[in-house]
Amino acid sequence: MRSTTGQTPDYCAIEVAMEVLGGRWKLVILKQLLGGKQRFSELKRAMPQITARMLTRQLRAMEEDGLVERTVYREVPPRVEYTLTETGRGLDEIAGMLDDWGRWYLATRGGSLNGPPRMPARTDGHPVEGAVP
Amino acid sequence: MRSTTGQTPDYCAIEVAMEVLGGRWKLVILKQLLGGKQRFSELKRAMPQITARMLTRQLRAMEEDGLVERTVYREVPPRVEYTLTETGRGLDEIAGMLDDWGRWYLATRGGSLNGPPRMPARTDGHPVEGAVP
DNA sequence: CGGAATCCTGGTTGATACTG
DNA sequence: CAGTATCAACCAGGATTCCG
């Protein structure tokens, strides 16, 4: 296991942030929860792409990381609500900036990442620049 | 199949940002490059943990995503320099915030992520709240 | 020097079915 | 409703070796 935790002198705090916030869903869930307390099914409905399994796992991880709080109501139809903790809410600004940046990026770059619709010849797009000074 | 790319109406821009910036290295590399133009070996030396393969891959991905620019000098000992593009430099603030947050998070949470020192009973920590309205 | 090619692993994600 | 269990696929990431 990779430290990121330990006293290795070679990590940078961004790695820590990415370990807590990284992955495909964490920040999306967080953004959802910025809208206020929500229950499992609401979150699920808000993010159709995520599977129940992943949603559970991410929420658990975020809970362990102190980002969300989980409240279980023992009712006949079970109810579980999720809220952001102070720590979680503190990510408001960062989430917002990433969201803005993502939107801006999409707009600038024409809505296509480097995924499936990969531009053919681009690897050697700008081949050689200049000679040595 | 994961879109994030397509015209699915259900993604949020954060996903885009995470797809471009996510992973373990991208932002670390970016942060390194914020210090100015550097060549491959310099980057490698600055991040001893990364393998040459990963560094190459990440740099290529970032290049394709328009974050870094790659300049090849055809010298006898080959030289390749990497710089941030405008787009890349535009991430300065976000990288800084994530870095700050990571540092703060480490400090607050005692320098340990969710790894080893896991709180035992917390799943049902506050077991039952109230009844249904 | 700055990679590319190849092989490999295990952690993460997903689909599906079942349960309290 | 809010999960859990199980199986399977995928891919980030790494080790090693070779190349211009």
Tab-separated table of C-alpha atoms (C1' of nucleotides) in Angstrom:
chain	number	residue	atom	x	y	z
A	1	MET	CA	0.000	0.000	0.000
A	2	ARG	CA	1.204	3.351	-0.824
A	3	SER	CA	1.740	5.684	1.903
A	4	THR	CA	0.370	9.082	1.143
A	5	THR	CA	-0.232	8.703	4.772
A	6	GLY	CA	3.127	8.199	6.181
A	7	GLN	CA	5.986	10.503	6.729
A	8	THR	CA	7.519	9.896	3.378
A	9	PRO	CA	8.970	13.213	2.389
A	10	ASP	CA	8.061	12.900	-1.220
A	11	TYR	CA	4.340	13.115	-1.410
A	12	CYS	CA	2.418	16.232	-1.986
A	13	ALA	CA	-0.828	17.105	-0.338
A	14	ILE	CA	-2.644	16.965	-3.617
A	15	GLU	CA	-2.240	13.234	-3.501
A	16	VAL	CA	-4.029	13.184	-0.208
A	17	ALA	CA	-6.860	15.220	-1.601
A	18	MET	CA	-7.085	12.983	-4.629
A	19	GLU	CA	-7.179	9.920	-2.480
A	20	VAL	CA	-10.118	11.270	-0.563
A	21	LEU	CA	-11.906	12.968	-3.416
A	22	GLY	CA	-10.666	11.027	-6.381
A	23	GLY	CA	-12.528	8.446	-8.307
A	24	ARG	CA	-15.461	8.855	-10.488
A	25	TRP	CA	-18.203	9.464	-7.996
A	26	LYS	CA	-17.084	11.084	-4.787
A	27	LEU	CA	-17.288	14.646	-5.950
A	28	VAL	CA	-20.462	14.081	-7.862
A	29	ILE	CA	-22.097	12.687	-4.767
A	30	LEU	CA	-20.700	15.519	-2.747
A	31	LYS	CA	-22.093	18.007	-5.147
A	32	GLN	CA	-25.455	16.329	-4.921
A	33	LEU	CA	-25.337	16.462	-1.167
A	34	LEU	CA	-24.469	20.115	-1.219
A	35	GLY	CA	-28.123	20.496	-2.027
A	36	GLY	CA	-28.948	19.210	1.406
A	37	LYS	CA	-29.782	15.994	3.183
A	38	GLN	CA	-30.902	13.236	0.914
A	39	ARG	CA	-31.748	9.627	1.199
A	40	PHE	CA	-30.248	6.755	-0.674
A	41	SER	CA	-32.882	6.490	-3.329
A	42	GLU	CA	-32.808	10.187	-3.992
A	43	LEU	CA	-29.118	10.076	-4.587
A	44	LYS	CA	-29.527	7.039	-6.739
A	45	ARG	CA	-32.165	8.731	-8.793
A	46	ALA	CA	-30.091	11.846	-9.146
A	47	MET	CA	-27.252	9.770	-10.572
A	48	PRO	CA	-28.746	7.098	-12.775
A	49	GLN	CA	-25.355	5.913	-13.925
A	50	ILE	CA	-24.148	4.796	-10.555
A	51	THR	CA	-25.038	1.348	-9.337
A	52	ALA	CA	-26.422	0.815	-5.877
A	53	ARG	CA	-23.283	-0.995	-5.000
A	54	MET	CA	-21.021	1.840	-5.978
A	55	LEU	CA	-23.212	4.387	-4.339
A	56	THR	CA	-23.077	2.447	-1.122
A	57	ARG	CA	-19.359	2.010	-1.292
A	58	GLN	CA	-18.598	5.591	-2.091
A	59	LEU	CA	-20.898	6.826	0.618
A	60	ARG	CA	-19.275	4.516	3.118
A	61	ALA	CA	-15.835	5.663	2.127
A	62	MET	CA	-16.869	9.259	2.372
A	63	GLU	CA	-18.390	8.575	5.744
A	64	GLU	CA	-15.173	7.050	6.943
A	65	ASP	CA	-13.272	9.988	5.612
A	66	GLY	CA	-15.507	12.276	7.584
A	67	LEU	CA	-17.174	13.841	4.604
A	68	VAL	CA	-20.709	12.608	5.019
A	69	GLU	CA	-22.882	11.551	7.898
A	70	ARG	CA	-25.237	8.652	7.679
A	71	THR	CA	-28.445	8.481	9.640
A	72	VAL	CA	-30.500	5.348	9.799
A	73	TYR	CA	-34.159	5.446	10.661
A	74	ARG	CA	-35.559	2.137	11.650
A	75	GLU	CA	-38.846	2.361	9.986
A	76	VAL	CA	-40.815	-0.240	8.234
A	77	PRO	CA	-39.734	0.898	4.865
A	78	PRO	CA	-36.166	1.542	5.880
A	79	ARG	CA	-34.923	5.054	5.523
A	80	VAL	CA	-31.352	6.248	5.469
A	81	GLU	CA	-30.354	9.825	5.071
A	82	TYR	CA	-27.049	11.273	4.090
A	83	THR	CA	-25.730	14.702	4.909
A	84	LEU	CA	-22.462	16.421	4.473
A	85	THR	CA	-20.389	17.028	7.543
A	86	GLU	CA	-18.679	20.335	8.102
A	87	THR	CA	-15.640	18.899	6.438
A	88	GLY	CA	-17.700	17.850	3.492
A	89	ARG	CA	-19.384	21.174	3.188
A	90	GLY	CA	-15.973	22.776	3.300
A	91	LEU	CA	-15.352	21.326	-0.125
A	92	ASP	CA	-18.070	23.465	-1.561
A	93	GLU	CA	-15.720	25.900	-3.166
A	94	ILE	CA	-13.412	23.306	-4.614
A	95	ALA	CA	-16.295	21.344	-6.047
A	96	GLY	CA	-17.669	24.499	-7.523
A	97	MET	CA	-14.394	25.405	-9.118
A	98	LEU	CA	-13.947	21.967	-10.590
A	99	ASP	CA	-17.454	22.089	-11.892
A	100	ASP	CA	-16.869	25.455	-13.487
A	101	TRP	CA	-13.608	24.360	-14.916
A	102	GLY	CA	-15.141	21.206	-16.330
A	103	ARG	CA	-17.879	23.193	-17.950
A	104	TRP	CA	-15.456	25.708	-19.339
A	105	TYR	CA	-13.197	22.955	-20.550
A	106	LEU	CA	-16.013	21.215	-22.332
A	107	ALA	CA	-17.025	24.433	-23.975
A	108	THR	CA	-13.515	25.282	-25.078
A	109	ARG	CA	-12.611	21.861	-26.273
A	110	GLY	CA	-15.761	21.143	-28.121
A	111	GLY	CA	-17.383	18.699	-25.797
A	112	SER	CA	-15.238	15.717	-26.481
A	113	LEU	CA	-12.583	14.342	-24.260
A	114	ASN	CA	-9.881	12.046	-25.346
A	115	GLY	CA	-12.057	9.051	-24.789
A	116	PRO	CA	-13.771	7.087	-27.512
A	117	PRO	CA	-13.818	9.692	-30.239
A	118	ARG	CA	-10.101	9.937	-30.198
A	119	MET	CA	-8.553	12.212	-32.709
A	120	PRO	CA	-6.585	10.093	-35.127
A	121	ALA	CA	-3.277	11.695	-35.795
A	122	ARG	CA	-2.501	13.721	-32.804
A	123	THR	CA	0.252	11.760	-31.176
A	124	ASP	CA	2.719	13.366	-33.451
A	125	GLY	CA	0.563	16.339	-34.063
A	126	HIS	CA	3.180	18.978	-33.693
A	127	PRO	CA	6.204	16.940	-34.519
A	128	VAL	CA	9.319	18.837	-33.872
A	129	GLU	CA	9.623	22.325	-32.726
A	130	GLY	CA	12.955	23.944	-32.976
A	131	ALA	CA	16.566	23.160	-32.804
A	132	VAL	CA	18.695	23.610	-29.840
A	133	PRO	CA	19.504	27.183	-28.999
B	1	MET	CA	-19.823	1.706	-21.135
B	2	ARG	CA	-19.074	4.912	-19.611
B	3	SER	CA	-19.885	7.924	-21.453
B	4	THR	CA	-19.037	11.132	-19.716
B	5	THR	CA	-18.192	11.962	-23.216
B	6	GLY	CA	-21.356	11.446	-25.044
B	7	GLN	CA	-24.470	13.426	-25.098
B	8	THR	CA	-25.930	11.716	-22.114
B	9	PRO	CA	-27.849	14.375	-20.298
B	10	ASP	CA	-26.980	13.130	-16.867
B	11	TYR	CA	-23.355	13.881	-16.285
B	12	CYS	CA	-22.073	16.789	-14.346
B	13	ALA	CA	-19.101	18.850	-15.262
B	14	ILE	CA	-17.178	17.651	-12.270
B	15	GLU	CA	-16.941	14.303	-13.973
B	16	VAL	CA	-15.301	15.949	-16.894
B	17	ALA	CA	-12.805	17.638	-14.655
B	18	MET	CA	-12.104	14.405	-12.858
B	19	GLU	CA	-11.581	12.575	-16.074
B	20	VAL	CA	-9.002	15.088	-17.151
B	21	LEU	CA	-7.388	15.664	-13.789
B	22	GLY	CA	-8.129	12.455	-11.980
B	23	GLY	CA	-5.752	9.653	-11.301
B	24	ARG	CA	-2.808	9.618	-9.090
B	25	TRP	CA	-0.347	11.683	-11.026
B	26	LYS	CA	-1.889	14.283	-13.255
B	27	LEU	CA	-2.211	17.000	-10.671
B	28	VAL	CA	1.115	16.222	-9.118
B	29	ILE	CA	2.776	16.574	-12.482
B	30	LEU	CA	0.831	19.715	-13.118
B	31	LYS	CA	1.947	21.147	-9.844
B	32	GLN	CA	5.517	20.310	-10.735
B	33	LEU	CA	5.176	22.017	-14.073
B	34	LEU	CA	3.747	25.094	-12.472
B	35	GLY	CA	7.346	25.702	-11.527
B	36	GLY	CA	8.144	26.155	-15.176
B	37	LYS	CA	9.375	24.216	-18.154
B	38	GLN	CA	11.058	20.972	-17.313
B	39	ARG	CA	12.409	18.028	-19.134
B	40	PHE	CA	11.496	14.436	-18.719
B	41	SER	CA	14.302	13.494	-16.426
B	42	GLU	CA	13.727	16.490	-14.227
B	43	LEU	CA	10.140	15.535	-13.746
B	44	LYS	CA	11.154	11.985	-13.113
B	45	ARG	CA	13.629	13.064	-10.513
B	46	ALA	CA	11.114	15.345	-8.873
B	47	MET	CA	8.757	12.430	-8.461
B	48	PRO	CA	10.781	9.378	-7.619
B	49	GLN	CA	7.684	7.276	-7.092
B	50	ILE	CA	6.465	7.489	-10.619
B	51	THR	CA	7.771	5.068	-13.195
B	52	ALA	CA	8.982	6.295	-16.545
B	53	ARG	CA	6.092	4.524	-18.146
B	54	MET	CA	3.495	6.256	-16.042
B	55	LEU	CA	5.158	9.603	-16.444
B	56	THR	CA	5.109	9.184	-20.182
B	57	ARG	CA	1.530	8.068	-20.225
B	58	GLN	CA	0.286	10.816	-18.002
B	59	LEU	CA	2.187	13.449	-19.917
B	60	ARG	CA	0.778	12.186	-23.187
B	61	ALA	CA	-2.716	12.190	-21.824
B	62	MET	CA	-2.242	15.693	-20.508
B	63	GLU	CA	-0.877	16.739	-23.829
B	64	GLU	CA	-3.863	15.351	-25.610
B	65	ASP	CA	-6.088	17.090	-23.186
B	66	GLY	CA	-4.351	20.337	-23.945
B	67	LEU	CA	-2.794	20.763	-20.550
B	68	VAL	CA	0.854	20.446	-21.411
B	69	GLU	CA	2.970	21.103	-24.410
B	70	ARG	CA	5.746	18.830	-25.474
B	71	THR	CA	8.781	20.092	-27.262
B	72	VAL	CA	11.278	17.768	-28.796
B	73	TYR	CA	14.792	18.888	-29.520
B	74	ARG	CA	16.573	16.693	-31.942
B	75	GLU	CA	19.876	16.605	-30.290
B	76	VAL	CA	22.294	13.827	-29.927
B	77	PRO	CA	21.336	13.158	-26.388
B	78	PRO	CA	17.646	13.627	-27.013
B	79	ARG	CA	15.928	16.333	-25.066
B	80	VAL	CA	12.260	16.787	-24.488
B	81	GLU	CA	10.769	19.610	-22.549
B	82	TYR	CA	7.353	19.924	-21.073
B	83	THR	CA	5.486	23.109	-20.335
B	84	LEU	CA	2.014	23.901	-19.242
B	85	THR	CA	-0.286	25.402	-21.789
B	86	GLU	CA	-2.532	28.289	-20.906
B	87	THR	CA	-5.200	25.781	-20.075
B	88	GLY	CA	-2.846	23.945	-17.827
B	89	ARG	CA	-1.701	27.042	-16.081
B	90	GLY	CA	-5.317	27.937	-15.564
B	91	LEU	CA	-5.516	25.082	-13.114
B	92	ASP	CA	-3.107	26.808	-10.839
B	93	GLU	CA	-5.730	27.921	-8.396
B	94	ILE	CA	-7.550	24.622	-8.276
B	95	ALA	CA	-4.325	22.740	-7.735
B	96	GLY	CA	-3.427	25.142	-4.987
B	97	MET	CA	-6.748	24.727	-3.279
B	98	LEU	CA	-6.574	20.972	-3.437
B	99	ASP	CA	-3.092	21.103	-2.067
B	100	ASP	CA	-4.172	23.330	0.785
B	101	TRP	CA	-7.172	21.200	1.477
B	102	GLY	CA	-5.094	18.037	1.500
B	103	ARG	CA	-2.684	19.573	3.930
B	104	TRP	CA	-5.462	20.826	6.139
B	105	TYR	CA	-7.198	17.490	5.977
B	106	LEU	CA	-4.090	15.662	7.008
B	107	ALA	CA	-3.591	18.011	9.895
B	108	THR	CA	-7.165	17.806	11.102
B	109	ARG	CA	-7.496	14.103	10.762
B	110	GLY	CA	-4.234	13.322	12.414
B	111	GLY	CA	-2.266	12.437	9.381
B	112	SER	CA	-4.044	9.229	8.706
B	113	LEU	CA	-6.560	8.553	6.061
B	114	ASN	CA	-9.179	5.936	6.343
B	115	GLY	CA	-6.630	3.229	6.341
B	116	PRO	CA	-5.458	1.565	9.510
B	117	PRO	CA	-7.008	3.476	12.381
B	118	ARG	CA	-10.538	2.722	11.473
B	119	MET	CA	-13.178	3.638	13.949
B	120	PRO	CA	-14.869	0.462	15.035
B	121	ALA	CA	-18.551	0.814	15.620
B	122	ARG	CA	-19.696	3.641	13.552
B	123	THR	CA	-21.927	2.008	11.030
B	124	ASP	CA	-24.647	1.918	13.543
B	125	GLY	CA	-23.026	4.527	15.662
B	126	HIS	CA	-26.093	6.572	16.188
B	127	PRO	CA	-28.433	3.732	15.760
B	128	VAL	CA	-31.919	4.897	15.519
B	129	GLU	CA	-33.190	8.330	15.373
B	130	GLY	CA	-36.889	8.785	15.342
B	131	ALA	CA	-39.960	7.242	13.970
B	132	VAL	CA	-41.634	8.094	10.789
B	133	PRO	CA	-43.703	11.247	10.844
C	1	DC	C1'	18.098	10.435	-22.900
C	2	DG	C1'	13.489	9.593	-23.482
C	3	DG	C1'	10.962	6.765	-24.389
C	4	DA	C1'	8.166	2.130	-26.571
C	5	DA	C1'	6.827	-2.856	-26.108
C	6	DT	C1'	5.489	-6.423	-23.439
C	7	DC	C1'	3.728	-8.807	-19.479
C	8	DC	C1'	1.504	-8.861	-15.131
C	9	DT	C1'	-1.355	-7.780	-10.896
C	10	DG	C1'	-4.841	-6.310	-7.880
C	11	DG	C1'	-8.059	-2.824	-6.917
C	12	DT	C1'	-11.999	-0.735	-8.771
C	13	DT	C1'	-16.161	-0.908	-11.307
C	14	DG	C1'	-20.180	-3.149	-13.052
C	15	DA	C1'	-24.316	-6.569	-13.807
C	16	DT	C1'	-27.225	-9.382	-11.675
C	17	DA	C1'	-29.686	-11.587	-8.143
C	18	DC	C1'	-31.098	-11.831	-3.551
C	19	DT	C1'	-32.470	-10.014	1.390
C	20	DG	C1'	-33.989	-7.684	6.045
D	1	DC	C1'	-36.112	0.875	0.652
D	2	DA	C1'	-31.565	0.181	1.185
D	3	DG	C1'	-28.788	-2.361	0.776
D	4	DT	C1'	-25.484	-7.237	0.407
D	5	DA	C1'	-23.471	-11.231	-2.264
D	6	DT	C1'	-21.327	-13.013	-6.044
D	7	DC	C1'	-19.079	-13.186	-10.199
D	8	DA	C1'	-16.730	-11.077	-14.024
D	9	DA	C1'	-14.432	-7.339	-16.621
D	10	DC	C1'	-11.562	-3.490	-16.865
D	11	DC	C1'	-7.888	-0.662	-16.268
D	12	DA	C1'	-4.599	2.149	-13.522
D	13	DG	C1'	-0.310	1.236	-12.349
D	14	DG	C1'	4.104	-1.257	-12.037
D	15	DA	C1'	8.471	-4.246	-13.519
D	16	DT	C1'	11.289	-5.269	-16.924
D	17	DT	C1'	13.396	-5.133	-21.230
D	18	DC	C1'	14.503	-3.173	-25.601
D	19	DC	C1'	15.155	0.896	-29.104
D	20	DG	C1'	16.560	5.398	-31.850
